[in-house]
Every structure is written in C-alpha cells, then in structure tokens.
PDB file of C-alpha atoms in Angstrom:
ATOM      1  CA  UNK A   4       0.689 -14.899  21.619  1.00  0.00           C
ATOM      2  CA  UNK A   5      -1.579 -13.826  18.763  1.00  0.00           C
ATOM      3  CA  UNK A   6      -1.764 -16.147  15.794  1.00  0.00           C
ATOM      4  CA  UNK A   7      -2.707 -15.555  12.201  1.00  0.00           C
ATOM      5  CA  UNK A   8      -4.223 -18.274  10.052  1.00  0.00           C
ATOM      6  CA  UNK A   9      -2.538 -19.409   6.838  1.00  0.00           C
ATOM      7  CA  UNK A  10      -5.069 -17.656   4.647  1.00  0.00           C
ATOM      8  CA  UNK A  11      -4.306 -14.195   6.011  1.00  0.00           C
ATOM      9  CA  UNK A  12      -0.552 -14.635   6.545  1.00  0.00           C
ATOM     10  CA  UNK A  13       0.396 -14.377   2.859  1.00  0.00           C
ATOM     11  CA  UNK A  14      -2.036 -11.504   2.448  1.00  0.00           C
ATOM     12  CA  UNK A  15      -0.550  -9.799   5.491  1.00  0.00           C
ATOM     13  CA  UNK A  16       3.035 -10.020   4.304  1.00  0.00           C
ATOM     14  CA  UNK A  17       1.955  -8.710   0.892  1.00  0.00           C
ATOM     15  CA  UNK A  18      -0.120  -5.822   2.251  1.00  0.00           C
ATOM     16  CA  UNK A  19       1.792  -4.717   5.320  1.00  0.00           C
ATOM     17  CA  UNK A  20       5.085  -4.092   3.576  1.00  0.00           C
ATOM     18  CA  UNK A  21       4.448  -0.405   4.102  1.00  0.00           C
ATOM     19  CA  UNK A  22       4.529   1.410   7.399  1.00  0.00           C
ATOM     20  CA  UNK A  23       1.401   3.457   6.643  1.00  0.00           C
ATOM     21  CA  UNK A  24      -0.775   0.339   6.444  1.00  0.00           C
ATOM     22  CA  UNK A  25       0.621  -1.040   9.680  1.00  0.00           C
ATOM     23  CA  UNK A  26      -0.064   2.314  11.347  1.00  0.00           C
ATOM     24  CA  UNK A  27      -3.654   2.288  10.042  1.00  0.00           C
ATOM     25  CA  UNK A  28      -4.372  -1.107  11.611  1.00  0.00           C
ATOM     26  CA  UNK A  29      -2.717  -0.084  14.866  1.00  0.00           C
ATOM     27  CA  UNK A  30      -4.609   3.242  14.973  1.00  0.00           C
ATOM     28  CA  UNK A  31      -7.992   1.608  14.340  1.00  0.00           C
ATOM     29  CA  UNK A  32      -7.237  -1.172  16.804  1.00  0.00           C
ATOM     30  CA  UNK A  33      -6.194   1.284  19.511  1.00  0.00           C
ATOM     31  CA  UNK A  34      -9.296   3.430  18.980  1.00  0.00           C
ATOM     32  CA  UNK A  35     -11.756   0.551  18.553  1.00  0.00           C
ATOM     33  CA  UNK A  36     -13.560   2.611  15.930  1.00  0.00           C
ATOM     34  CA  UNK A  37     -12.591   5.855  14.236  1.00  0.00           C
ATOM     35  CA  UNK A  38     -13.878   8.065  11.425  1.00  0.00           C
ATOM     36  CA  UNK A  39     -11.886   8.885   8.298  1.00  0.00           C
ATOM     37  CA  UNK A  40     -11.071  12.478   9.273  1.00  0.00           C
ATOM     38  CA  UNK A  41      -9.732  11.563  12.700  1.00  0.00           C
ATOM     39  CA  UNK A  42      -7.761   8.667  11.229  1.00  0.00           C
ATOM     40  CA  UNK A  43      -6.238  10.895   8.544  1.00  0.00           C
ATOM     41  CA  UNK A  44      -5.302  13.572  11.072  1.00  0.00           C
ATOM     42  CA  UNK A  45      -3.758  11.091  13.489  1.00  0.00           C
ATOM     43  CA  UNK A  46      -1.626   9.528  10.751  1.00  0.00           C
ATOM     44  CA  UNK A  47      -0.809  12.898   9.110  1.00  0.00           C
ATOM     45  CA  UNK A  48      -1.332  11.600   5.571  1.00  0.00           C
ATOM     46  CA  UNK A  49      -3.336  12.882   2.608  1.00  0.00           C
ATOM     47  CA  UNK A  50      -6.956  11.897   2.037  1.00  0.00           C
ATOM     48  CA  UNK A  51      -6.026  10.135  -1.204  1.00  0.00           C
ATOM     49  CA  UNK A  52      -3.308   8.088   0.486  1.00  0.00           C
ATOM     50  CA  UNK A  53      -5.662   7.175   3.343  1.00  0.00           C
ATOM     51  CA  UNK A  54      -8.464   5.873   1.121  1.00  0.00           C
ATOM     52  CA  UNK A  55      -6.034   4.046  -1.165  1.00  0.00           C
ATOM     53  CA  UNK A  56      -4.477   2.175   1.753  1.00  0.00           C
ATOM     54  CA  UNK A  57      -7.870   1.479   3.329  1.00  0.00           C
ATOM     55  CA  UNK A  58      -8.998  -0.126   0.079  1.00  0.00           C
ATOM     56  CA  UNK A  59      -5.833  -2.227   0.055  1.00  0.00           C
ATOM     57  CA  UNK A  60      -6.664  -3.358   3.597  1.00  0.00           C
ATOM     58  CA  UNK A  61     -10.232  -4.322   2.720  1.00  0.00           C
ATOM     59  CA  UNK A  62      -9.868  -7.799   4.224  1.00  0.00           C
ATOM     60  CA  UNK A  63      -8.767  -6.399   7.564  1.00  0.00           C
ATOM     61  CA  UNK A  64     -10.720  -3.127   7.832  1.00  0.00           C
ATOM     62  CA  UNK A  65     -14.442  -2.448   7.382  1.00  0.00           C
ATOM     63  CA  UNK A  66     -17.022   0.204   8.332  1.00  0.00           C
ATOM     64  CA  UNK A  67     -19.890   0.085  10.804  1.00  0.00           C
ATOM     65  CA  UNK A  68     -23.347   1.596  10.257  1.00  0.00           C
ATOM     66  CA  UNK A  69     -22.046   5.051  11.259  1.00  0.00           C
ATOM     67  CA  UNK A  70     -19.234   4.811   8.656  1.00  0.00           C
ATOM     68  CA  UNK A  71     -16.594   4.523  11.348  1.00  0.00           C
ATOM     69  CA  UNK A  72     -13.674   2.266  10.531  1.00  0.00           C
ATOM     70  CA  UNK A  73     -13.308  -0.896  12.592  1.00  0.00           C
ATOM     71  CA  UNK A  74     -11.176  -4.012  12.311  1.00  0.00           C
ATOM     72  CA  UNK A  75     -12.607  -7.243  10.967  1.00  0.00           C
ATOM     73  CA  UNK A  76     -12.036 -10.518  12.777  1.00  0.00           C
ATOM     74  CA  UNK A  77      -8.891 -11.088  10.730  1.00  0.00           C
ATOM     75  CA  UNK A  78      -7.887  -7.477  11.276  1.00  0.00           C
ATOM     76  CA  UNK A  79      -8.075  -7.978  15.032  1.00  0.00           C
ATOM     77  CA  UNK A  80      -5.753 -10.983  14.734  1.00  0.00           C
ATOM     78  CA  UNK A  81      -3.302  -8.884  12.751  1.00  0.00           C
ATOM     79  CA  UNK A  82      -3.583  -6.042  15.275  1.00  0.00           C
ATOM     80  CA  UNK A  83      -2.842  -8.368  18.184  1.00  0.00           C
ATOM     81  CA  UNK A  84       0.074  -9.904  16.301  1.00  0.00           C
ATOM     82  CA  UNK A  85       1.547  -6.491  15.580  1.00  0.00           C
ATOM     83  CA  UNK A  86       1.060  -5.452  19.207  1.00  0.00           C
ATOM     84  CA  UNK A  87       2.565  -8.582  20.681  1.00  0.00           C
ATOM     85  CA  UNK A  88       5.279  -9.078  18.024  1.00  0.00           C
ATOM     86  CA  UNK A  89       4.139 -12.666  17.667  1.00  0.00           C
ATOM     87  CA  UNK A  90       3.924 -14.257  14.244  1.00  0.00           C
ATOM     88  CA  UNK A  91       4.740 -10.994  12.427  1.00  0.00           C
ATOM     89  CA  UNK A  92       8.394 -10.107  12.454  1.00  0.00           C
ATOM     90  CA  UNK A  93       9.654  -6.663  11.538  1.00  0.00           C
ATOM     91  CA  UNK A  94      12.241  -8.366   9.313  1.00  0.00           C
ATOM     92  CA  UNK A  95       9.381  -9.608   7.120  1.00  0.00           C
ATOM     93  CA  UNK A  96       8.255  -6.070   6.387  1.00  0.00           C
ATOM     94  CA  UNK A  97       9.883  -3.386   4.291  1.00  0.00           C
ATOM     95  CA  UNK A  98      10.679  -0.290   6.294  1.00  0.00           C
ATOM     96  CA  UNK A  99       9.753   3.069   4.859  1.00  0.00           C
ATOM     97  CA  UNK A 100      11.813   6.241   4.928  1.00  0.00           C
ATOM     98  CA  UNK A 101       9.904   9.482   5.402  1.00  0.00           C
ATOM     99  CA  UNK A 102       9.159  11.133   2.069  1.00  0.00           C
ATOM    100  CA  UNK A 103      10.612  14.536   1.327  1.00  0.00           C
ATOM    101  CA  UNK A 104       8.525  17.361  -0.124  1.00  0.00           C
ATOM    102  CA  UNK A 105      10.043  16.869  -3.579  1.00  0.00           C
ATOM    103  CA  UNK A 106       9.179  13.162  -3.589  1.00  0.00           C
ATOM    104  CA  UNK A 107       5.633  13.910  -2.417  1.00  0.00           C
ATOM    105  CA  UNK A 108       5.203  16.361  -5.299  1.00  0.00           C
ATOM    106  CA  UNK A 109       6.540  13.825  -7.797  1.00  0.00           C
ATOM    107  CA  UNK A 110       4.256  11.128  -6.413  1.00  0.00           C
ATOM    108  CA  UNK A 111       1.281  13.481  -6.672  1.00  0.00           C
ATOM    109  CA  UNK A 112       2.092  14.124 -10.340  1.00  0.00           C
ATOM    110  CA  UNK A 113       3.044  10.646 -11.498  1.00  0.00           C
ATOM    111  CA  UNK A 114       0.775   8.642  -9.189  1.00  0.00           C
ATOM    112  CA  UNK A 115      -2.269  10.918  -8.686  1.00  0.00           C
ATOM    113  CA  UNK A 116      -4.272   8.916  -6.156  1.00  0.00           C
ATOM    114  CA  UNK A 117      -5.622  12.238  -4.840  1.00  0.00           C
ATOM    115  CA  UNK A 118      -7.903  12.410  -7.881  1.00  0.00           C
ATOM    116  CA  UNK A 119      -9.781   9.183  -7.189  1.00  0.00           C
ATOM    117  CA  UNK A 120     -10.588   9.347  -3.483  1.00  0.00           C
ATOM    118  CA  UNK A 121     -13.249  12.070  -4.035  1.00  0.00           C
ATOM    119  CA  UNK A 122     -14.500  10.189  -7.110  1.00  0.00           C
ATOM    120  CA  UNK A 123     -15.080   7.120  -4.963  1.00  0.00           C
ATOM    121  CA  UNK A 124     -16.189   8.778  -1.741  1.00  0.00           C
ATOM    122  CA  UNK A 125     -18.328  11.777  -2.801  1.00  0.00           C
ATOM    123  CA  UNK A 126     -21.459  11.067  -4.814  1.00  0.00           C
ATOM    124  CA  UNK A 127     -21.582  14.575  -6.300  1.00  0.00           C
ATOM    125  CA  UNK A 128     -18.045  14.298  -7.647  1.00  0.00           C
ATOM    126  CA  UNK A 129     -18.754  10.746  -8.839  1.00  0.00           C
ATOM    127  CA  UNK A 130     -21.547  12.069 -11.063  1.00  0.00           C
ATOM    128  CA  UNK A 131     -20.259  15.515 -12.071  1.00  0.00           C
ATOM    129  CA  UNK A 132     -16.616  14.912 -13.017  1.00  0.00           C
ATOM    130  CA  UNK A 133     -17.167  11.859 -15.270  1.00  0.00           C
ATOM    131  CA  UNK A 134     -20.114  13.629 -16.939  1.00  0.00           C
ATOM    132  CA  UNK A 135     -18.015  16.699 -17.748  1.00  0.00           C
ATOM    133  CA  UNK A 136     -15.165  14.468 -18.941  1.00  0.00           C
ATOM    134  CA  UNK A 137     -17.530  12.556 -21.215  1.00  0.00           C
ATOM    135  CA  UNK A 138     -19.017  15.741 -22.700  1.00  0.00           C
ATOM    136  CA  UNK A 139     -15.602  17.321 -23.332  1.00  0.00           C
ATOM    137  CA  UNK A 140     -14.126  14.122 -24.781  1.00  0.00           C
ATOM    138  CA  UNK A 141     -17.126  13.552 -27.055  1.00  0.00           C
ATOM    139  CA  UNK A 142     -16.997  17.148 -28.305  1.00  0.00           C
ATOM    140  CA  UNK A 143     -13.297  16.897 -29.148  1.00  0.00           C
ATOM    141  CA  UNK A 144     -13.720  13.549 -30.896  1.00  0.00           C
ATOM    142  CA  UNK A 145     -16.657  14.795 -32.965  1.00  0.00           C
ATOM    143  CA  UNK A 146     -14.962  18.050 -33.994  1.00  0.00           C
ATOM    144  CA  UNK A 147     -11.652  16.354 -34.848  1.00  0.00           C
ATOM    145  CA  UNK A 148     -13.488  13.458 -36.547  1.00  0.00           C
ATOM    146  CA  UNK A 149     -11.673  10.796 -34.568  1.00  0.00           C
ATOM    147  CA  UNK A 150     -12.762   7.487 -33.065  1.00  0.00           C
ATOM    148  CA  UNK A 151     -10.989   5.747 -30.224  1.00  0.00           C
ATOM    149  CA  UNK A 152      -9.409   2.323 -30.574  1.00  0.00           C
ATOM    150  CA  UNK A 153      -8.429   1.394 -27.021  1.00  0.00           C
ATOM    151  CA  UNK A 154      -5.663   3.979 -26.413  1.00  0.00           C
ATOM    152  CA  UNK A 155      -5.245   5.024 -30.060  1.00  0.00           C
ATOM    153  CA  UNK A 156      -7.293   7.089 -32.515  1.00  0.00           C
ATOM    154  CA  UNK A 157      -8.261   6.787 -36.151  1.00  0.00           C
ATOM    155  CA  UNK A 158      -9.945   9.182 -38.551  1.00  0.00           C
ATOM    156  CA  UNK A 159     -13.609   8.655 -39.345  1.00  0.00           C
ATOM    157  CA  UNK A 160     -16.567  10.164 -41.180  1.00  0.00           C
ATOM    158  CA  UNK A 161     -18.441  13.057 -39.468  1.00  0.00           C
ATOM    159  CA  UNK A 162     -21.059  10.940 -37.683  1.00  0.00           C
ATOM    160  CA  UNK A 163     -21.619  12.329 -34.144  1.00  0.00           C
ATOM    161  CA  UNK A 164     -23.805   9.475 -32.873  1.00  0.00           C
ATOM    162  CA  UNK A 165     -21.443   6.879 -34.311  1.00  0.00           C
ATOM    163  CA  UNK A 166     -18.423   8.583 -32.728  1.00  0.00           C
ATOM    164  CA  UNK A 167     -20.113   8.839 -29.313  1.00  0.00           C
ATOM    165  CA  UNK A 168     -21.302   5.230 -29.477  1.00  0.00           C
ATOM    166  CA  UNK A 169     -17.822   4.079 -30.454  1.00  0.00           C
ATOM    167  CA  UNK A 170     -16.316   6.052 -27.571  1.00  0.00           C
ATOM    168  CA  UNK A 171     -18.706   4.540 -25.009  1.00  0.00           C
ATOM    169  CA  UNK A 172     -18.035   1.039 -26.326  1.00  0.00           C
ATOM    170  CA  UNK A 173     -14.297   1.696 -26.182  1.00  0.00           C
ATOM    171  CA  UNK A 174     -14.500   2.773 -22.527  1.00  0.00           C
ATOM    172  CA  UNK A 175     -16.388  -0.406 -21.653  1.00  0.00           C
ATOM    173  CA  UNK A 176     -13.801  -2.532 -23.492  1.00  0.00           C
ATOM    174  CA  UNK A 177     -10.989  -0.768 -21.611  1.00  0.00           C
ATOM    175  CA  UNK A 178     -12.843  -1.371 -18.345  1.00  0.00           C
ATOM    176  CA  UNK A 179     -13.116  -5.076 -19.177  1.00  0.00           C
ATOM    177  CA  UNK A 180      -9.464  -5.416 -20.221  1.00  0.00           C
ATOM    178  CA  UNK A 181      -8.154  -3.591 -17.142  1.00  0.00           C
ATOM    179  CA  UNK A 182     -10.338  -5.770 -14.920  1.00  0.00           C
ATOM    180  CA  UNK A 183      -9.183  -9.025 -16.523  1.00  0.00           C
ATOM    181  CA  UNK A 184      -5.503  -8.022 -16.519  1.00  0.00           C
ATOM    182  CA  UNK A 185      -5.742  -6.824 -12.909  1.00  0.00           C
ATOM    183  CA  UNK A 186      -7.185 -10.150 -11.780  1.00  0.00           C
ATOM    184  CA  UNK A 187      -4.529 -12.094 -13.693  1.00  0.00           C
ATOM    185  CA  UNK A 188      -1.546 -10.074 -12.468  1.00  0.00           C
ATOM    186  CA  UNK A 189      -2.728  -9.515  -8.894  1.00  0.00           C
ATOM    187  CA  UNK A 190      -1.727 -13.061  -7.973  1.00  0.00           C
ATOM    188  CA  UNK A 191      -4.996 -13.754  -6.150  1.00  0.00           C
ATOM    189  CA  UNK A 192      -5.848 -16.609  -8.518  1.00  0.00           C
ATOM    190  CA  UNK A 193      -2.769 -18.471  -7.343  1.00  0.00           C
ATOM    191  CA  UNK A 194      -3.011 -17.761  -3.602  1.00  0.00           C
ATOM    192  CA  UNK A 195      -5.297 -20.632  -2.727  1.00  0.00           C
ATOM    193  CA  UNK A 196      -6.670 -20.869   0.790  1.00  0.00           C
ATOM    194  CA  UNK A 197      -8.826 -23.452   2.492  1.00  0.00           C
ATOM    195  CA  UNK A 198     -12.506 -22.589   2.381  1.00  0.00           C
ATOM    196  CA  UNK A 199     -11.973 -19.710  -0.053  1.00  0.00           C
ATOM    197  CA  UNK A 200     -13.584 -20.002  -3.492  1.00  0.00           C
ATOM    198  CA  UNK A 201     -12.291 -18.606  -6.769  1.00  0.00           C
ATOM    199  CA  UNK A 202     -15.018 -15.943  -6.655  1.00  0.00           C
ATOM    200  CA  UNK A 203     -13.867 -14.876  -3.179  1.00  0.00           C
ATOM    201  CA  UNK A 204     -10.311 -14.398  -4.432  1.00  0.00           C
ATOM    202  CA  UNK A 205     -11.466 -12.449  -7.493  1.00  0.00           C
ATOM    203  CA  UNK A 206     -13.551 -10.125  -5.309  1.00  0.00           C
ATOM    204  CA  UNK A 207     -10.390  -9.078  -3.478  1.00  0.00           C
ATOM    205  CA  UNK A 208      -9.394  -7.310  -6.709  1.00  0.00           C
ATOM    206  CA  UNK A 209     -12.602  -6.590  -8.641  1.00  0.00           C
ATOM    207  CA  UNK A 210     -16.324  -7.306  -8.928  1.00  0.00           C
ATOM    208  CA  UNK A 211     -16.874  -6.967  -5.181  1.00  0.00           C
ATOM    209  CA  UNK A 212     -20.020  -4.892  -5.672  1.00  0.00           C
ATOM    210  CA  UNK A 213     -22.029  -3.230  -8.434  1.00  0.00           C
ATOM    211  CA  UNK A 214     -21.473   0.151  -6.777  1.00  0.00           C
ATOM    212  CA  UNK A 215     -17.691  -0.236  -6.803  1.00  0.00           C
ATOM    213  CA  UNK A 216     -17.654  -1.349 -10.436  1.00  0.00           C
ATOM    214  CA  UNK A 217     -19.833   1.574 -11.486  1.00  0.00           C
ATOM    215  CA  UNK A 218     -17.476   3.983  -9.727  1.00  0.00           C
ATOM    216  CA  UNK A 219     -14.489   2.423 -11.481  1.00  0.00           C
ATOM    217  CA  UNK A 220     -16.219   2.651 -14.865  1.00  0.00           C
ATOM    218  CA  UNK A 221     -17.186   6.300 -14.326  1.00  0.00           C
ATOM    219  CA  UNK A 222     -13.704   7.155 -13.071  1.00  0.00           C
ATOM    220  CA  UNK A 223     -12.314   5.737 -16.296  1.00  0.00           C
ATOM    221  CA  UNK A 224     -13.863   8.657 -18.211  1.00  0.00           C
ATOM    222  CA  UNK A 225     -11.805  11.003 -16.024  1.00  0.00           C
ATOM    223  CA  UNK A 226      -8.621   8.946 -16.340  1.00  0.00           C
ATOM    224  CA  UNK A 227      -8.942   8.976 -20.141  1.00  0.00           C
ATOM    225  CA  UNK A 228      -9.375  12.750 -20.340  1.00  0.00           C
ATOM    226  CA  UNK A 229      -5.595  13.431 -20.666  1.00  0.00           C
ATOM    227  CA  UNK A 230      -5.599  11.155 -23.723  1.00  0.00           C
ATOM    228  CA  UNK A 231      -7.863  13.730 -25.362  1.00  0.00           C
ATOM    229  CA  UNK A 232      -4.848  16.033 -25.626  1.00  0.00           C
ATOM    230  CA  UNK A 233      -4.453  14.538 -29.111  1.00  0.00           C
ATOM    231  CA  UNK A 234      -7.912  15.419 -30.527  1.00  0.00           C
ATOM    232  CA  UNK A 235      -7.731  18.714 -28.590  1.00  0.00           C
ATOM    233  CA  UNK A 236      -4.630  19.805 -30.539  1.00  0.00           C
ATOM    234  CA  UNK A 237      -6.265  18.696 -33.792  1.00  0.00           C
ATOM    235  CA  UNK A 238      -9.423  20.640 -32.917  1.00  0.00           C
ATOM    236  CA  UNK A 239      -7.585  23.840 -31.961  1.00  0.00           C
ATOM    237  CA  UNK A 240      -5.456  23.623 -35.104  1.00  0.00           C
ATOM    238  CA  UNK A 241      -8.578  23.153 -37.226  1.00  0.00           C
ATOM    239  CA  UNK A 242     -10.615  25.869 -35.487  1.00  0.00           C
ATOM    240  CA  UNK A 243      -7.980  28.618 -35.597  1.00  0.00           C
ATOM    241  CA  UNK A 244      -6.162  27.511 -38.783  1.00  0.00           C
ATOM    242  CA  UNK A 245      -2.824  27.385 -36.970  1.00  0.00           C
ATOM    243  CA  UNK A 246      -1.219  24.915 -39.406  1.00  0.00           C
ATOM    244  CA  UNK A 247       0.434  23.072 -36.513  1.00  0.00           C
ATOM    245  CA  UNK A 248      -0.441  19.835 -38.305  1.00  0.00           C
ATOM    246  CA  UNK A 249       1.339  19.535 -41.692  1.00  0.00           C
ATOM    247  CA  UNK A 250      -0.700  18.663 -44.815  1.00  0.00           C
ATOM    248  CA  UNK A 251      -2.094  15.149 -44.732  1.00  0.00           C
ATOM    249  CA  UNK A 252      -0.117  12.591 -46.724  1.00  0.00           C
ATOM    250  CA  UNK A 253       3.275  14.248 -46.245  1.00  0.00           C
ATOM    251  CA  UNK A 254       6.000  12.463 -44.226  1.00  0.00           C
ATOM    252  CA  UNK A 255       6.045  15.289 -41.685  1.00  0.00           C
ATOM    253  CA  UNK A 256       2.294  14.858 -41.107  1.00  0.00           C
ATOM    254  CA  UNK A 257       2.749  11.307 -39.831  1.00  0.00           C
ATOM    255  CA  UNK A 258       5.719  12.300 -37.668  1.00  0.00           C
ATOM    256  CA  UNK A 259       3.817  15.147 -36.008  1.00  0.00           C
ATOM    257  CA  UNK A 260       0.676  13.020 -35.646  1.00  0.00           C
ATOM    258  CA  UNK A 261       2.561  10.170 -33.990  1.00  0.00           C
ATOM    259  CA  UNK A 262       4.484  12.558 -31.724  1.00  0.00           C
ATOM    260  CA  UNK A 263       1.257  14.169 -30.502  1.00  0.00           C
ATOM    261  CA  UNK A 264      -0.284  10.758 -29.889  1.00  0.00           C
ATOM    262  CA  UNK A 265       2.740   9.602 -27.878  1.00  0.00           C
ATOM    263  CA  UNK A 266       2.580  12.769 -25.760  1.00  0.00           C
ATOM    264  CA  UNK A 267      -1.144  12.228 -25.109  1.00  0.00           C
ATOM    265  CA  UNK A 268      -0.565   8.595 -24.155  1.00  0.00           C
ATOM    266  CA  UNK A 269       2.337   9.569 -21.907  1.00  0.00           C
ATOM    267  CA  UNK A 270       0.185  12.121 -20.080  1.00  0.00           C
ATOM    268  CA  UNK A 271      -2.613   9.581 -19.586  1.00  0.00           C
ATOM    269  CA  UNK A 272      -0.322   6.836 -18.252  1.00  0.00           C
ATOM    270  CA  UNK A 273      -0.091   8.112 -14.627  1.00  0.00           C
ATOM    271  CA  UNK A 274      -3.854   8.690 -14.425  1.00  0.00           C
ATOM    272  CA  UNK A 275      -4.713   5.216 -15.717  1.00  0.00           C
ATOM    273  CA  UNK A 276      -2.101   3.624 -13.452  1.00  0.00           C
ATOM    274  CA  UNK A 277      -3.371   5.450 -10.355  1.00  0.00           C
ATOM    275  CA  UNK A 278      -6.987   4.503 -11.109  1.00  0.00           C
ATOM    276  CA  UNK A 279      -6.021   0.856 -11.617  1.00  0.00           C
ATOM    277  CA  UNK A 280      -4.092   0.817  -8.343  1.00  0.00           C
ATOM    278  CA  UNK A 281      -6.900   2.552  -6.461  1.00  0.00           C
ATOM    279  CA  UNK A 282      -9.900   0.834  -8.024  1.00  0.00           C
ATOM    280  CA  UNK A 283      -8.402  -2.638  -8.312  1.00  0.00           C
ATOM    281  CA  UNK A 284      -6.469  -2.598  -5.018  1.00  0.00           C
ATOM    282  CA  UNK A 285      -3.115  -3.229  -6.675  1.00  0.00           C
ATOM    283  CA  UNK A 286       0.355  -1.988  -5.864  1.00  0.00           C
ATOM    284  CA  UNK A 287       1.641   0.843  -8.034  1.00  0.00           C
ATOM    285  CA  UNK A 288       4.087  -1.507  -9.762  1.00  0.00           C
ATOM    286  CA  UNK A 289       1.463  -4.098 -10.698  1.00  0.00           C
ATOM    287  CA  UNK A 290      -0.960  -1.372 -11.811  1.00  0.00           C
ATOM    288  CA  UNK A 291       1.738   0.129 -14.066  1.00  0.00           C
ATOM    289  CA  UNK A 292       2.389  -3.324 -15.543  1.00  0.00           C
ATOM    290  CA  UNK A 293      -1.323  -3.750 -16.294  1.00  0.00           C
ATOM    291  CA  UNK A 294      -1.504  -0.393 -18.083  1.00  0.00           C
ATOM    292  CA  UNK A 295       1.704  -0.985 -20.057  1.00  0.00           C
ATOM    293  CA  UNK A 296       0.304  -4.296 -21.300  1.00  0.00           C
ATOM    294  CA  UNK A 297      -2.903  -2.465 -22.185  1.00  0.00           C
ATOM    295  CA  UNK A 298      -0.859   0.017 -24.237  1.00  0.00           C
ATOM    296  CA  UNK A 299       0.833  -2.895 -26.005  1.00  0.00           C
ATOM    297  CA  UNK A 300      -2.526  -4.523 -26.826  1.00  0.00           C
ATOM    298  CA  UNK A 301      -3.794  -1.182 -28.114  1.00  0.00           C
ATOM    299  CA  UNK A 302      -0.714  -0.773 -30.307  1.00  0.00           C
ATOM    300  CA  UNK A 303      -1.161  -4.258 -31.800  1.00  0.00           C
ATOM    301  CA  UNK A 304      -4.802  -3.601 -32.694  1.00  0.00           C
ATOM    302  CA  UNK A 305      -3.943  -0.167 -34.098  1.00  0.00           C
ATOM    303  CA  UNK A 306      -1.240  -1.668 -36.323  1.00  0.00           C
ATOM    304  CA  UNK A 307      -3.673  -4.338 -37.511  1.00  0.00           C
ATOM    305  CA  UNK A 308      -6.191  -1.611 -38.385  1.00  0.00           C
ATOM    306  CA  UNK A 309      -3.522   0.432 -40.185  1.00  0.00           C
ATOM    307  CA  UNK A 310      -2.261  -2.538 -42.204  1.00  0.00           C
ATOM    308  CA  UNK A 311      -5.835  -3.496 -43.069  1.00  0.00           C
ATOM    309  CA  UNK A 312      -6.551   0.042 -44.281  1.00  0.00           C
ATOM    310  CA  UNK A 313      -3.437   0.060 -46.484  1.00  0.00           C
ATOM    311  CA  UNK A 314      -4.110  -3.318 -48.043  1.00  0.00           C
TER     312      UNK A 314
END
C-alpha cells in the first residue's frame, strides 16, 4: 500500500481536488516521461489549462534535461497512492463534471489562462508582447496626460519621462503587492511541515527563481493593458474632438470619468486574476480575492490623493 508523508498529504488534498490534475499525475506516471504536446493530446485539454495545472503541481511534477515531464519522488508516492487507492480516497476529492462549450467559452473570457502559457513558455512572446504593451500604454498615458496610481489614474503635467517613470514604478509596486498578498492568502505560511523552512513554503507560491519572477513582472504589463481603456478613450476623444467627455468641472464630467474608469477596471479584472492564478500557483478563487483586495487598496490610496488635492 503506497503511503504519503504528512507534508505532502495536505498539499495533495488541496491540489488534487480537480480531476485534470489527477489525470496529469496518472498520465505522467504511466508514461514514465512525456513531453507537453503528447500530454496535452492525451488529456484533450488546452495548452493554457495544461501549463496552469502543471505549475500547480510543481511539487509533484518536474522536467528532465530534455524538457520531458516526470514525477518527483513525492509525485511517485502520489501516483502509487492513486493507483492503489491507498491513503487517497475518492471521497476526499471533488469530482468534476465535463464542461460544456458555453462554459469553456465563458472560462476563456473571464479566466484567460490561455494568454499566459505562451508568455511563460515562449521566449519570443515573453519579450515581444510585454514590450508592445508597454509602448502602447506609455503612449496613451503621455497623450492623455495621466499617471497611474495602482489601478487608478490621475491627471498630471505633460512630462513624458515623468509619466513613463511613474508607470514603471507603479508596475513594480503592483508586482510587489500581488506577491505579498498571494503569499499571505495562499495559506502556505500556515501549513507547517517538518524539515520545511519558511523560505521553502514561500517558494511554493512566489520567488522560486529569478526567471519566473521576471516572467511574472513582464506579464503584468500585458495584464494591465485592458486598464488602458480609460486613457485610450480620453486620447481618442482628444484627438478627434468627439466631445465624449463633458467639460471638466461639470457634474457630468465626473460621472462619465468614473464610469469609464470602472469599465476599464472591470475589463482588467479577469486578466489580473488569471495572471495571479497562473504566476502565483493559486486557485482562481484565491487569485480573485487577491486582486479584489488590490482594487480596494488602490481605491483607498486614490481617495487619499483626491482628498489631499481638494484640501
């Protein structure tokens, strides 16, 4: 009868709630080693879903020198337990119903993991897409004369270098806040195991490698691009004199401004949530909680800035 040590048992019950992850471990265990394409085809899942679940299973799955996926020592214990129905009971795991086409479409829209697997796995995409996102975002901010304050904007003087510098600093602050909140809400700090240090537990969520952190930081430029809907509307209105934005200082101006900002934030929410889930190896629910708290922090700072400007 296969046995699983105490350290991996809690992790197992947390990770293997979903049938896809159990199937991944079983498929790799049956094959001994398998490449990503063959694994994806055998499971009949999307590339984004595959890489997301593989990242979640980081403790149990690794890659050899040929980039084939193999099970770690703990992964082999889990595989044997699943095969022999030993310490893992099916009643401990949440069964999954097959997703319909409509639900798959909704998940692709509101939880776009498909965007981040190429950002993490293909070096060309990792460089090109964030660069284009940065250039477009910077252009919109400069033309609309806006600076970012976490997930809000405020008007500023026409200083291109200052606006770009502020934007870069803001992205780094968001990266830091998402990382801290992800570590706090992941629960890893409270799942103590014998022989496992605090740093080991933190690395299950973030800071596992410089390469991974750089990819997360670069992906953040892409995830924030939908937020630029707000300066984009301001820029188009200014460029073509559309008068979509009412005269500044009128009550309607603030209503339209706030409505556009809310729309931009709403559009960006799924992208930030998916990146947090993918890059920080969190469940969708925990990732959404992290981003909602981030929105709340942003709102508090924005209100403080607004009150300070009035007084």
